[in-house]
GROMACS .gro file of C-alpha atoms in nm:
model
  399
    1UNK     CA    1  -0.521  -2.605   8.340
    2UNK     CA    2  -0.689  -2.859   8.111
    3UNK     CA    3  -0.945  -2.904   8.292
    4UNK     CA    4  -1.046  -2.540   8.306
    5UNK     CA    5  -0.965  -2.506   7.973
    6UNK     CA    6  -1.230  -2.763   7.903
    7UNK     CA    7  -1.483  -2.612   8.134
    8UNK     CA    8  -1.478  -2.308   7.925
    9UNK     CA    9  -1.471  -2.482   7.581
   10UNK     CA   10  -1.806  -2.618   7.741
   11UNK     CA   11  -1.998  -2.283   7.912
   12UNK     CA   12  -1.902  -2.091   7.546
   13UNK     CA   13  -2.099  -2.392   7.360
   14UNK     CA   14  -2.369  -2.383   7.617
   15UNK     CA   15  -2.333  -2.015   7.591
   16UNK     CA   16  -2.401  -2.038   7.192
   17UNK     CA   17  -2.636  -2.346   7.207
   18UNK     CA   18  -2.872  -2.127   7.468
   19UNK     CA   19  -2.893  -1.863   7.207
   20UNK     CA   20  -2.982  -2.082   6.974
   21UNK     CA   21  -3.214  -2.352   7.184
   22UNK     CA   22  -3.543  -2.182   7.142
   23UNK     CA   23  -3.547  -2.194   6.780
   24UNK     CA   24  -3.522  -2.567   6.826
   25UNK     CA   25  -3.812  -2.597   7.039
   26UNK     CA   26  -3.610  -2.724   7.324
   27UNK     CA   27  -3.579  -2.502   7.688
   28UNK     CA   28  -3.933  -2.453   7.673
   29UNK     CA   29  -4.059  -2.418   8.049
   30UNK     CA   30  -3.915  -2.062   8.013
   31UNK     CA   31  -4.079  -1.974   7.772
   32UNK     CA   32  -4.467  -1.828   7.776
   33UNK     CA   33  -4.764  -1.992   7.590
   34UNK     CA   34  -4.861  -2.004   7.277
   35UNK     CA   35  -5.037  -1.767   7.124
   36UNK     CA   36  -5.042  -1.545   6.780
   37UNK     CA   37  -5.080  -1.207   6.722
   38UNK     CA   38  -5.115  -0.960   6.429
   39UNK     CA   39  -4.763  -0.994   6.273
   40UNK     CA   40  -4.810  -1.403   6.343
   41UNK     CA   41  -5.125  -1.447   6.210
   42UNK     CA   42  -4.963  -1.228   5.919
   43UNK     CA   43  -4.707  -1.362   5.837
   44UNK     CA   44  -4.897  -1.733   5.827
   45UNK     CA   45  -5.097  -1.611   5.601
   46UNK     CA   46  -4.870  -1.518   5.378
   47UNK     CA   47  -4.655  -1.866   5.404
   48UNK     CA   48  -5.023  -2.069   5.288
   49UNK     CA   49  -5.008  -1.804   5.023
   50UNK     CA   50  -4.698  -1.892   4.891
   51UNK     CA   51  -4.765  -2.258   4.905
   52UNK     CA   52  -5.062  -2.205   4.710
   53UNK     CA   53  -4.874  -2.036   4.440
   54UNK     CA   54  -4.620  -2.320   4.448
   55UNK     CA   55  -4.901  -2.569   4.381
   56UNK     CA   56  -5.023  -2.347   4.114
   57UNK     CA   57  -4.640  -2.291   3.924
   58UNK     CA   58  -4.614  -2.653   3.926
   59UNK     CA   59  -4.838  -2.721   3.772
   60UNK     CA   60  -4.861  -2.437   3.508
   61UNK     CA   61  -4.828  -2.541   3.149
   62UNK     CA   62  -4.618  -2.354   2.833
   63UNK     CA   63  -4.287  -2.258   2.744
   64UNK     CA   64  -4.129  -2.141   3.100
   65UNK     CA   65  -4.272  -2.463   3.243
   66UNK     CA   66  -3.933  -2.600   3.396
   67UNK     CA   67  -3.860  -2.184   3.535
   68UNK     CA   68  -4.220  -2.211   3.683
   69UNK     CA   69  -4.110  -2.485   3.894
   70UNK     CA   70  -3.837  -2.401   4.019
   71UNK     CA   71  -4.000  -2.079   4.082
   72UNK     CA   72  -4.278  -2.283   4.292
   73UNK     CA   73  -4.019  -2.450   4.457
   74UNK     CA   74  -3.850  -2.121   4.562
   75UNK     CA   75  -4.150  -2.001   4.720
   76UNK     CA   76  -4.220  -2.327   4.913
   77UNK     CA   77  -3.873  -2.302   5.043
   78UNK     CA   78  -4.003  -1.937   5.194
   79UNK     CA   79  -4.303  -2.106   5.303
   80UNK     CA   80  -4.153  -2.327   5.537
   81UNK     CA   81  -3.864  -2.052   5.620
   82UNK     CA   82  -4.155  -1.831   5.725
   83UNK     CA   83  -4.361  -2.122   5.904
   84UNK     CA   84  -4.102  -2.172   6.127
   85UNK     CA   85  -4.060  -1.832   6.216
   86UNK     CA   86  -4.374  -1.814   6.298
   87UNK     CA   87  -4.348  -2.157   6.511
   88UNK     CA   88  -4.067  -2.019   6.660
   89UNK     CA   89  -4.274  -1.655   6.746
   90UNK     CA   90  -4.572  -1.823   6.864
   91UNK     CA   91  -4.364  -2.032   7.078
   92UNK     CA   92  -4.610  -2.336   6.883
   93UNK     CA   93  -4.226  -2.447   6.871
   94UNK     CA   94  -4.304  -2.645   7.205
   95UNK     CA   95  -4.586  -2.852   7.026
   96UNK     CA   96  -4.400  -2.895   6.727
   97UNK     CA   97  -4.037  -2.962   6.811
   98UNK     CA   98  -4.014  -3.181   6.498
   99UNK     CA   99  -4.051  -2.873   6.277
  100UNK     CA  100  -3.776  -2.715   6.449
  101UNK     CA  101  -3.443  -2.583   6.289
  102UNK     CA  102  -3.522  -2.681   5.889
  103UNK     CA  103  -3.486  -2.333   5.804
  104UNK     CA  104  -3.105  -2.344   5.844
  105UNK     CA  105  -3.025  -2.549   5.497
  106UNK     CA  106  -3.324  -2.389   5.369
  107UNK     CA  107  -3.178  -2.036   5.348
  108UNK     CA  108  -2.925  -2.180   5.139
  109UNK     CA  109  -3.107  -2.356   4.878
  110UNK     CA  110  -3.331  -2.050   4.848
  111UNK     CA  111  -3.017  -1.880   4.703
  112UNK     CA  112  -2.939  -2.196   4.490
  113UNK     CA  113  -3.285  -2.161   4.359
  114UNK     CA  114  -3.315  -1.859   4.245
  115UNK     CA  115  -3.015  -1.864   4.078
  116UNK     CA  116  -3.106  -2.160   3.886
  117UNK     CA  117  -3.425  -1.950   3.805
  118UNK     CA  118  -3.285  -1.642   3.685
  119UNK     CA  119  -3.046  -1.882   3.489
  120UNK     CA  120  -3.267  -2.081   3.271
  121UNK     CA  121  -3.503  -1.789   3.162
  122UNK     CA  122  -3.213  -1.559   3.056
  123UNK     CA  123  -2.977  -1.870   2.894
  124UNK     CA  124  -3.290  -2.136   2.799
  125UNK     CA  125  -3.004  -2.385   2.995
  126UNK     CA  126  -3.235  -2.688   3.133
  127UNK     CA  127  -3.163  -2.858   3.461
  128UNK     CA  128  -2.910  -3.076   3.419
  129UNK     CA  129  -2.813  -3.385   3.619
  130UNK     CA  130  -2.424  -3.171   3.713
  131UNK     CA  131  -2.676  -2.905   3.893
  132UNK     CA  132  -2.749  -3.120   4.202
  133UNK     CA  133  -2.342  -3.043   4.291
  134UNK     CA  134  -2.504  -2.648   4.405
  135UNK     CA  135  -2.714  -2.799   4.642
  136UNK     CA  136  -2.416  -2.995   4.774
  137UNK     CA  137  -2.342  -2.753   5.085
  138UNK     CA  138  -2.731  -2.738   5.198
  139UNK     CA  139  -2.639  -3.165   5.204
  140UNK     CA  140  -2.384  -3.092   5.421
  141UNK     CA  141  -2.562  -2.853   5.677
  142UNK     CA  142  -2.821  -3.074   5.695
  143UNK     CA  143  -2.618  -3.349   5.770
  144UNK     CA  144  -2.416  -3.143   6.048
  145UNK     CA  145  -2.765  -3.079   6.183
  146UNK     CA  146  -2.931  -3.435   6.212
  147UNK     CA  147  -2.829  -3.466   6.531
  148UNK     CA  148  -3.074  -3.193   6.660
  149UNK     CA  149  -3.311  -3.276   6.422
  150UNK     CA  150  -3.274  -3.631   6.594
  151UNK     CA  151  -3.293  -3.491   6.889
  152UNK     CA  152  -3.637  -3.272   6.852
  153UNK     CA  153  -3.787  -3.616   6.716
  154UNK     CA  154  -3.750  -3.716   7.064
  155UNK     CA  155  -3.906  -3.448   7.189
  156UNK     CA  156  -3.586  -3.202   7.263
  157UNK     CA  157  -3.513  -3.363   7.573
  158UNK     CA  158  -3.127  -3.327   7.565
  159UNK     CA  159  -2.960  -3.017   7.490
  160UNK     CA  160  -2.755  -3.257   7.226
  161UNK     CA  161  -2.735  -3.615   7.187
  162UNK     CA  162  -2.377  -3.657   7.202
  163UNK     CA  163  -2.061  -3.361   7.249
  164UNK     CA  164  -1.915  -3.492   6.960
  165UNK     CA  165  -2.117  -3.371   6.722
  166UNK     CA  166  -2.052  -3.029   6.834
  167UNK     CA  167  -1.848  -2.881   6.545
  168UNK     CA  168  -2.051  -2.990   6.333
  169UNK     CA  169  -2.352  -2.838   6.467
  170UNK     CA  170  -2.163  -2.513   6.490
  171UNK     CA  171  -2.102  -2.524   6.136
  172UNK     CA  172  -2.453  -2.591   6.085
  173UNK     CA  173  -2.531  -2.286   6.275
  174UNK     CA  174  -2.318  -2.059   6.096
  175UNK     CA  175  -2.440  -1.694   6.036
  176UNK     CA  176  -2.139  -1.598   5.809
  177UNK     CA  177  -2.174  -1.890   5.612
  178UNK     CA  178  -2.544  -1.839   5.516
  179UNK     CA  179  -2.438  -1.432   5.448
  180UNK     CA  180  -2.167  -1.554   5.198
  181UNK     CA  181  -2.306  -1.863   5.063
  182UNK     CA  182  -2.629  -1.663   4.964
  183UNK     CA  183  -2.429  -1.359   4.863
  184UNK     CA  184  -2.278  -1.582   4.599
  185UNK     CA  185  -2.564  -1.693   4.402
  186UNK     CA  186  -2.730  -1.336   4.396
  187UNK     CA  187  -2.406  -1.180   4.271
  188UNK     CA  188  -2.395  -1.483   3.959
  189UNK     CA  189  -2.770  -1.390   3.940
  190UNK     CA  190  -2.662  -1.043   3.852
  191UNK     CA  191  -2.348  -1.098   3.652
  192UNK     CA  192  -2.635  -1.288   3.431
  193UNK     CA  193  -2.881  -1.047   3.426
  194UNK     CA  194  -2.619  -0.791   3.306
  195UNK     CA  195  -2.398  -0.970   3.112
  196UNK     CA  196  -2.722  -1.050   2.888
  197UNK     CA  197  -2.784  -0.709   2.815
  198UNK     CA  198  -3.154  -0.728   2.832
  199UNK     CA  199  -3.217  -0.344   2.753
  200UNK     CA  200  -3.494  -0.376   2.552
  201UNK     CA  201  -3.627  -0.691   2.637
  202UNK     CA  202  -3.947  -0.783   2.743
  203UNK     CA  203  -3.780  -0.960   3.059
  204UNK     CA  204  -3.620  -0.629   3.205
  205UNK     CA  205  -3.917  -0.541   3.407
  206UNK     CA  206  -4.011  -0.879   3.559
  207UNK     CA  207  -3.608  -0.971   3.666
  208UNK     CA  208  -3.587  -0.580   3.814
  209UNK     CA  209  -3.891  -0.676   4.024
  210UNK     CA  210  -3.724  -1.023   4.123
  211UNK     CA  211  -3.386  -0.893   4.196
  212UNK     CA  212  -3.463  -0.586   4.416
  213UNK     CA  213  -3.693  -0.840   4.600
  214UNK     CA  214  -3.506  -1.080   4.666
  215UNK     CA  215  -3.146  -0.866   4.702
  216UNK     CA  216  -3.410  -0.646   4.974
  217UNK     CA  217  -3.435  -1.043   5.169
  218UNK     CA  218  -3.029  -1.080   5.157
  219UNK     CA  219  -2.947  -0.715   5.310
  220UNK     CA  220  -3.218  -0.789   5.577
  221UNK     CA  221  -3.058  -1.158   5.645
  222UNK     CA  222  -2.660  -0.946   5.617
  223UNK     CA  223  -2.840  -0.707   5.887
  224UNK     CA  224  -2.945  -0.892   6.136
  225UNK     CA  225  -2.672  -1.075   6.139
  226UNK     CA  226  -2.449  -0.807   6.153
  227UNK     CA  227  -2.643  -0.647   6.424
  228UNK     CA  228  -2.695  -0.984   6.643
  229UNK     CA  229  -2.389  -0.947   6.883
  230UNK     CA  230  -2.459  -0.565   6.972
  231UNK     CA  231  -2.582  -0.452   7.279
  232UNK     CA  232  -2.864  -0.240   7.122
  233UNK     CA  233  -3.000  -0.538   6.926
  234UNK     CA  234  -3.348  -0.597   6.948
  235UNK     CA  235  -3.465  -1.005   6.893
  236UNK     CA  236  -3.779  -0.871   6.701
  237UNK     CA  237  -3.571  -0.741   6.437
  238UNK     CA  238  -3.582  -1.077   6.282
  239UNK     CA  239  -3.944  -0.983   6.192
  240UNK     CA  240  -3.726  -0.776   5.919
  241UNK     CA  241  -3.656  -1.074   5.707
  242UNK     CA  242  -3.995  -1.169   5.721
  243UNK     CA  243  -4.083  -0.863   5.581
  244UNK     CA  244  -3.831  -0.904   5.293
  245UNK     CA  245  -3.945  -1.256   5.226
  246UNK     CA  246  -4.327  -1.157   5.211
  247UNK     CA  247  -4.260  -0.900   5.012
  248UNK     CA  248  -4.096  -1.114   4.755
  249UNK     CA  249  -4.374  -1.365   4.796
  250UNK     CA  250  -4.596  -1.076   4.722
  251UNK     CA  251  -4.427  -0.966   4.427
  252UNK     CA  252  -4.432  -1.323   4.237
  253UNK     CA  253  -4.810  -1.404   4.343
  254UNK     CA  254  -4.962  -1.030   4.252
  255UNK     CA  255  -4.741  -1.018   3.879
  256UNK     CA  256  -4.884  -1.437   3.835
  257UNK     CA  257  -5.243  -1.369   3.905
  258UNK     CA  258  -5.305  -0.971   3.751
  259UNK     CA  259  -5.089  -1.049   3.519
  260UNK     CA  260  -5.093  -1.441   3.409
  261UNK     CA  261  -4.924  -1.362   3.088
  262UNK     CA  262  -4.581  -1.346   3.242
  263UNK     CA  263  -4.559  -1.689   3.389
  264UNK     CA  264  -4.651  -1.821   3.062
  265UNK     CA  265  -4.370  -1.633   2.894
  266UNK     CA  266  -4.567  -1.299   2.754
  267UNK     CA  267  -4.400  -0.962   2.720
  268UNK     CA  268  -4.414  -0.799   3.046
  269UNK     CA  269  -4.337  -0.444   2.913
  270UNK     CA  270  -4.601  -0.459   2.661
  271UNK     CA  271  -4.870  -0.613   2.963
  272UNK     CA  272  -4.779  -0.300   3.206
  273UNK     CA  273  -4.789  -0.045   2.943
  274UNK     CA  274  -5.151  -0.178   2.793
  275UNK     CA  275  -5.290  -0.124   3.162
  276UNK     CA  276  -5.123   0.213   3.206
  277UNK     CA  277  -5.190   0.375   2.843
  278UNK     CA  278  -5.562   0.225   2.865
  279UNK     CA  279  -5.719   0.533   2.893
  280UNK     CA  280  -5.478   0.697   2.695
  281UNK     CA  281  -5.739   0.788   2.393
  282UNK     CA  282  -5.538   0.641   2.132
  283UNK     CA  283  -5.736   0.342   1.935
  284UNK     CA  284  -5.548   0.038   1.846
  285UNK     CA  285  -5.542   0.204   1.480
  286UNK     CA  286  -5.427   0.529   1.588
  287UNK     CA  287  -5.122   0.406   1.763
  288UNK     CA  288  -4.999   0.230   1.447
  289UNK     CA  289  -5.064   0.524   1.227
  290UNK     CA  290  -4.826   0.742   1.523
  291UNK     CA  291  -4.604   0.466   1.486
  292UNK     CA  292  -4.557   0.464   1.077
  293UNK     CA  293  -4.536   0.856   1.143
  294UNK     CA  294  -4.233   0.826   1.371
  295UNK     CA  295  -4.086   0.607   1.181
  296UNK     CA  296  -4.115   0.853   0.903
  297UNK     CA  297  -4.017   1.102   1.024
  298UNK     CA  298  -3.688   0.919   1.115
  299UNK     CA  299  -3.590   0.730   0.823
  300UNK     CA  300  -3.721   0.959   0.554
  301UNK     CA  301  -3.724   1.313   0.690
  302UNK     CA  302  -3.383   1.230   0.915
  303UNK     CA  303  -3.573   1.472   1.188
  304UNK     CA  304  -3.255   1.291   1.446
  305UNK     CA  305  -2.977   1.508   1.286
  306UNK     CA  306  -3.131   1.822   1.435
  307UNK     CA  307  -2.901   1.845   1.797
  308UNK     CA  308  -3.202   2.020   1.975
  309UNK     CA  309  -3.460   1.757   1.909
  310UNK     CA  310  -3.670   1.712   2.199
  311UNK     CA  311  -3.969   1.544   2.289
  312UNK     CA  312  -4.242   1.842   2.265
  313UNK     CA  313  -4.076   1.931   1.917
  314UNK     CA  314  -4.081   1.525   1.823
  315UNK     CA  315  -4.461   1.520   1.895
  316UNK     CA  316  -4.512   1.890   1.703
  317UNK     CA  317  -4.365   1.738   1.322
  318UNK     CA  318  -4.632   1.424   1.453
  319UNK     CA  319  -4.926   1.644   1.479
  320UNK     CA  320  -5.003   1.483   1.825
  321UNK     CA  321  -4.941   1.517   2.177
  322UNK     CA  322  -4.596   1.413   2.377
  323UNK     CA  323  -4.792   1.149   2.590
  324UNK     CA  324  -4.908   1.028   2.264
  325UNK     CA  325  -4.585   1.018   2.144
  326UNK     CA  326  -4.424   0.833   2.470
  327UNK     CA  327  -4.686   0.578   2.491
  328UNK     CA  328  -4.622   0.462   2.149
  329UNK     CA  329  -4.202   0.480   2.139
  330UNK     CA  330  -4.226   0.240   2.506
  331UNK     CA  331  -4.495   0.026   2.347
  332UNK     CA  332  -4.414   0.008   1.984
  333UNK     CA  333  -4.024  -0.027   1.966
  334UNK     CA  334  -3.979  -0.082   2.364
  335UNK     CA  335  -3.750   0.218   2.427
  336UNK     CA  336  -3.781   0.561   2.551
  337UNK     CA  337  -3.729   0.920   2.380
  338UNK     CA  338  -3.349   0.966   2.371
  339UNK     CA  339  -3.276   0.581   2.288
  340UNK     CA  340  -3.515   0.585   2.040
  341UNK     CA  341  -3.347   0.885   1.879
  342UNK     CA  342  -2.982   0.759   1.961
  343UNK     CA  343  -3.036   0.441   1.763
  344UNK     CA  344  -3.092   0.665   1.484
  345UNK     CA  345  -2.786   0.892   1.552
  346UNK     CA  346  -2.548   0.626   1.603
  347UNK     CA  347  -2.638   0.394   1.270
  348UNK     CA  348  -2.590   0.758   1.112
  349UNK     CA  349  -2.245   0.782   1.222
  350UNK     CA  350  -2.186   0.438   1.116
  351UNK     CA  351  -2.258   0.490   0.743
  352UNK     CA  352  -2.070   0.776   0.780
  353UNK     CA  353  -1.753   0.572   0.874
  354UNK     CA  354  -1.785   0.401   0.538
  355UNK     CA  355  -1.792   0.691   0.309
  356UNK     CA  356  -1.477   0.802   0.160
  357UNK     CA  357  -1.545   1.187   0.199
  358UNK     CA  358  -1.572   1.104   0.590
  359UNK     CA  359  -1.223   0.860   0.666
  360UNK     CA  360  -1.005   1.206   0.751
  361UNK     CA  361  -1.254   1.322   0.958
  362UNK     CA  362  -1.308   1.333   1.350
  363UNK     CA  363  -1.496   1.099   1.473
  364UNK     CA  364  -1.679   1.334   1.760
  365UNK     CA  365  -1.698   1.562   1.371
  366UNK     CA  366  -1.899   1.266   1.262
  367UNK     CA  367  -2.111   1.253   1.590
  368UNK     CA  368  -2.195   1.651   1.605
  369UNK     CA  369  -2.319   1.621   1.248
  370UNK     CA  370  -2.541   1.313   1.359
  371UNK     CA  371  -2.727   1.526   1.587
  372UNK     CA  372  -2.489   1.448   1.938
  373UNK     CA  373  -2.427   1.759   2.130
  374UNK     CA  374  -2.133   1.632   2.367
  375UNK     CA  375  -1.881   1.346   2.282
  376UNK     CA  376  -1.986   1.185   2.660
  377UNK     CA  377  -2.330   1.078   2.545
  378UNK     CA  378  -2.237   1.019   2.203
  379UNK     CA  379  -1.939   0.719   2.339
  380UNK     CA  380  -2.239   0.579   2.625
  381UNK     CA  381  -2.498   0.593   2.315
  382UNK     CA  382  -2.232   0.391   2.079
  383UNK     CA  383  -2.118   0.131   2.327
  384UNK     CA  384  -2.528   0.097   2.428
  385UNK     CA  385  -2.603   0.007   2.055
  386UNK     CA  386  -2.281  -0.148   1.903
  387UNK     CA  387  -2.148  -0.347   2.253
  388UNK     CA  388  -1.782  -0.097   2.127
  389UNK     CA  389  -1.624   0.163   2.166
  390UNK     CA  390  -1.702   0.446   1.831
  391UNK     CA  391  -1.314   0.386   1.780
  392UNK     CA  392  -1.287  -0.009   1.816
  393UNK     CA  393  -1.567  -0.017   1.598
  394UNK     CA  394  -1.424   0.221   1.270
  395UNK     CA  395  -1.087  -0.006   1.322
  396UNK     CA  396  -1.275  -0.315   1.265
  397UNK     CA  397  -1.506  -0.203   0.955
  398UNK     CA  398  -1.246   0.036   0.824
  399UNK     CA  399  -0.903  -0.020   0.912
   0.00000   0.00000   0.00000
């Protein structure tokens, strides 16, 4: 009984290793010669493109100059992910075995990257000496992995270099490991994002482009890993993650060269919205006298109060056009239509709070007479603005 027992402890690991073999350039005489193709010669391309823009972050100058790097660094880590897919596709794998199998730790310190990223452009917190302790786990799958790594030094002769070393490996294997482990850092990547309320900030736009990106590469990596073990499953499905992790590549290098400005710590709102109002016929001059007319017409004239106010009648009392009238509310003040008239409403109803006249008074009274039509949008308006609740708030400045 033992001894069968141990003969099938050893087919399931030969079993698991066999799925796994190729991608360590080992098993090759069953495999067909190199060559690339479109996708191959693709997706290369795109892994020297990211190592160019790695050389080019690191050594880019100004305020964000510690984000830039780890930014470069984040993209070489793709660059070699994506290399040795594309080993692994080609089957240059053979050739190569050396270059076999680094992507495994890899995927995790992608995830410990941009974390760190997204961390010290919203907080301003520099590396610190504690942060080597997140890259403690991709330390420990590389470790469990040496052995192979060892082994593909050699050549790849031996399907391992000793049985002990077989949990290990495993662990180093590990799908669900890599799916958790990187689902981690992108969820603290979001709690920061959100939790620093960056609604009118100029860094909205560029972290909404980084997170779908790079959240688009974890439900690829969460697919195909989920899909592996089904019958229907399809190896060239992995070409999905590739896609995900060009994409992202894509999305840093295109924003860093057409737009240089926002690696060196420019408004990315007000970049965009120059290019896209360009031809808008507005001069310079003109947009500022629009903008001292809204403002006018806000402060002095109180236009907010009336509860129909819409854009078409907004642009009417400004002797101008609604486009007009968009183009400078999202370039001048960073905001569209109904927040730029809900800022307005809602310090309204806070002055009202103060005066004696208004303390018996409802507060959704209070909100109607501020130009809100429903008490839904006035509470979402009032938490936007004040971070409270409209009732919170008139307990703490009133009592």
């Amino acid at each position: 009984m033992k001894i069968e027992r141990k003969n099938l402890r050893v087919g399931m690991w030969v079993v698991f290793m066999t799925f796994h073999v190729n991608a360590f350039g080992q098993n090759a005489e069953v495999l067909p010669e190199p060559s690339f193709d479109t996708w191959t010669s693709l997706f290369l391309f795109v892994s020297l493109q990211a190592l160019f823009v790695f050389i080019a972050l690191f050594n880019l100058k100004g305020a964000q100059s510690q984000a830039n790097k780890i930014l470069g660094f984040l993209l070489l880590t793709f660059s070699v992910i994506l290399f040795s897919y594309v080993l692994y596709w080609t089957n240059y794998n053979r050739e190569f075995p050396y270059l076999n199998g680094w992507y495994h730790p890899l995927l995790l310190v992608s995830g410990v990257l941009f974390f760190l990223y997204v961390r010290n452009i919203i907080t301003g917190r520099k590396l610190k000496k504690s942060d080597w302790l997140h890259f403690v786990i991709p330390i420990f799958i590389t470790v469990c992995l040496m052995p192979i790594y060892v082994d593909n030094f050699h050549g790849g002769r031996r399907l391992m270099p000793n049985e002990a070393f077989r949990p290990y490996i495993m662990i180093g294997l590990n799908s669900y490991l890599k799916v958790v482990y990187l689902g981690i850092y992108l969820f603290c990547s979001f709690r920061l994002f959100y939790q620093a309320s960056l609604k009118d900030s100029y860094l909205k736009p560029w972290f909404n482009y980084l997170l779908i990106s790079y959240s688009g590469y974890y439900l690829t990596i969460v697919m195909y890993y989920a899909l592996v073990n089904l019958s229907f499953f399809n190896v060239t499905w992995d070409y999905m993650i590739s896609f995900a992790m060009s994409f992202f590549i894509f999305c840093v290098s295109f924003l860093g060269y057409i737009y240089p400005q926002v690696l060196a710590g420019k408004p990315v709102s007000n970049i965009l919205l120059r290019h896209k109002y360009q031809n808008s016929g507005l001069t310079e001059r003109g947009e500022i006298e629009l903008k001292e007319k809204l403002l006018s017409l806000m402060a002095e004239d109180q236009i907010f109060l009336n509860n129909d106010l819409n854009l078409n009648q907004l642009a009417l009392k400004a002797n101008t056009t609604r486009h007009n009238v968009s183009l400078v509310i999202n370039k001048y003040f960073n905001q569209n239509f109904f927040d730029f008239v809900n800022k307005y409403r809602i310090k309204y109803v806070q002055e009202l709070f103060l005066k004696p006249e208004c303390q018996g008074e409802h507060i959704i009274q209070l909100a109607y007479q501020a130009g809100f039509n429903n008490k839904v949008s006035f509470n979402k308006a009032f938490k936007k603005f004040t971070g409270q609740t409209p009732l919170s708030y008139k307990s703490e400045k009133v009592g």
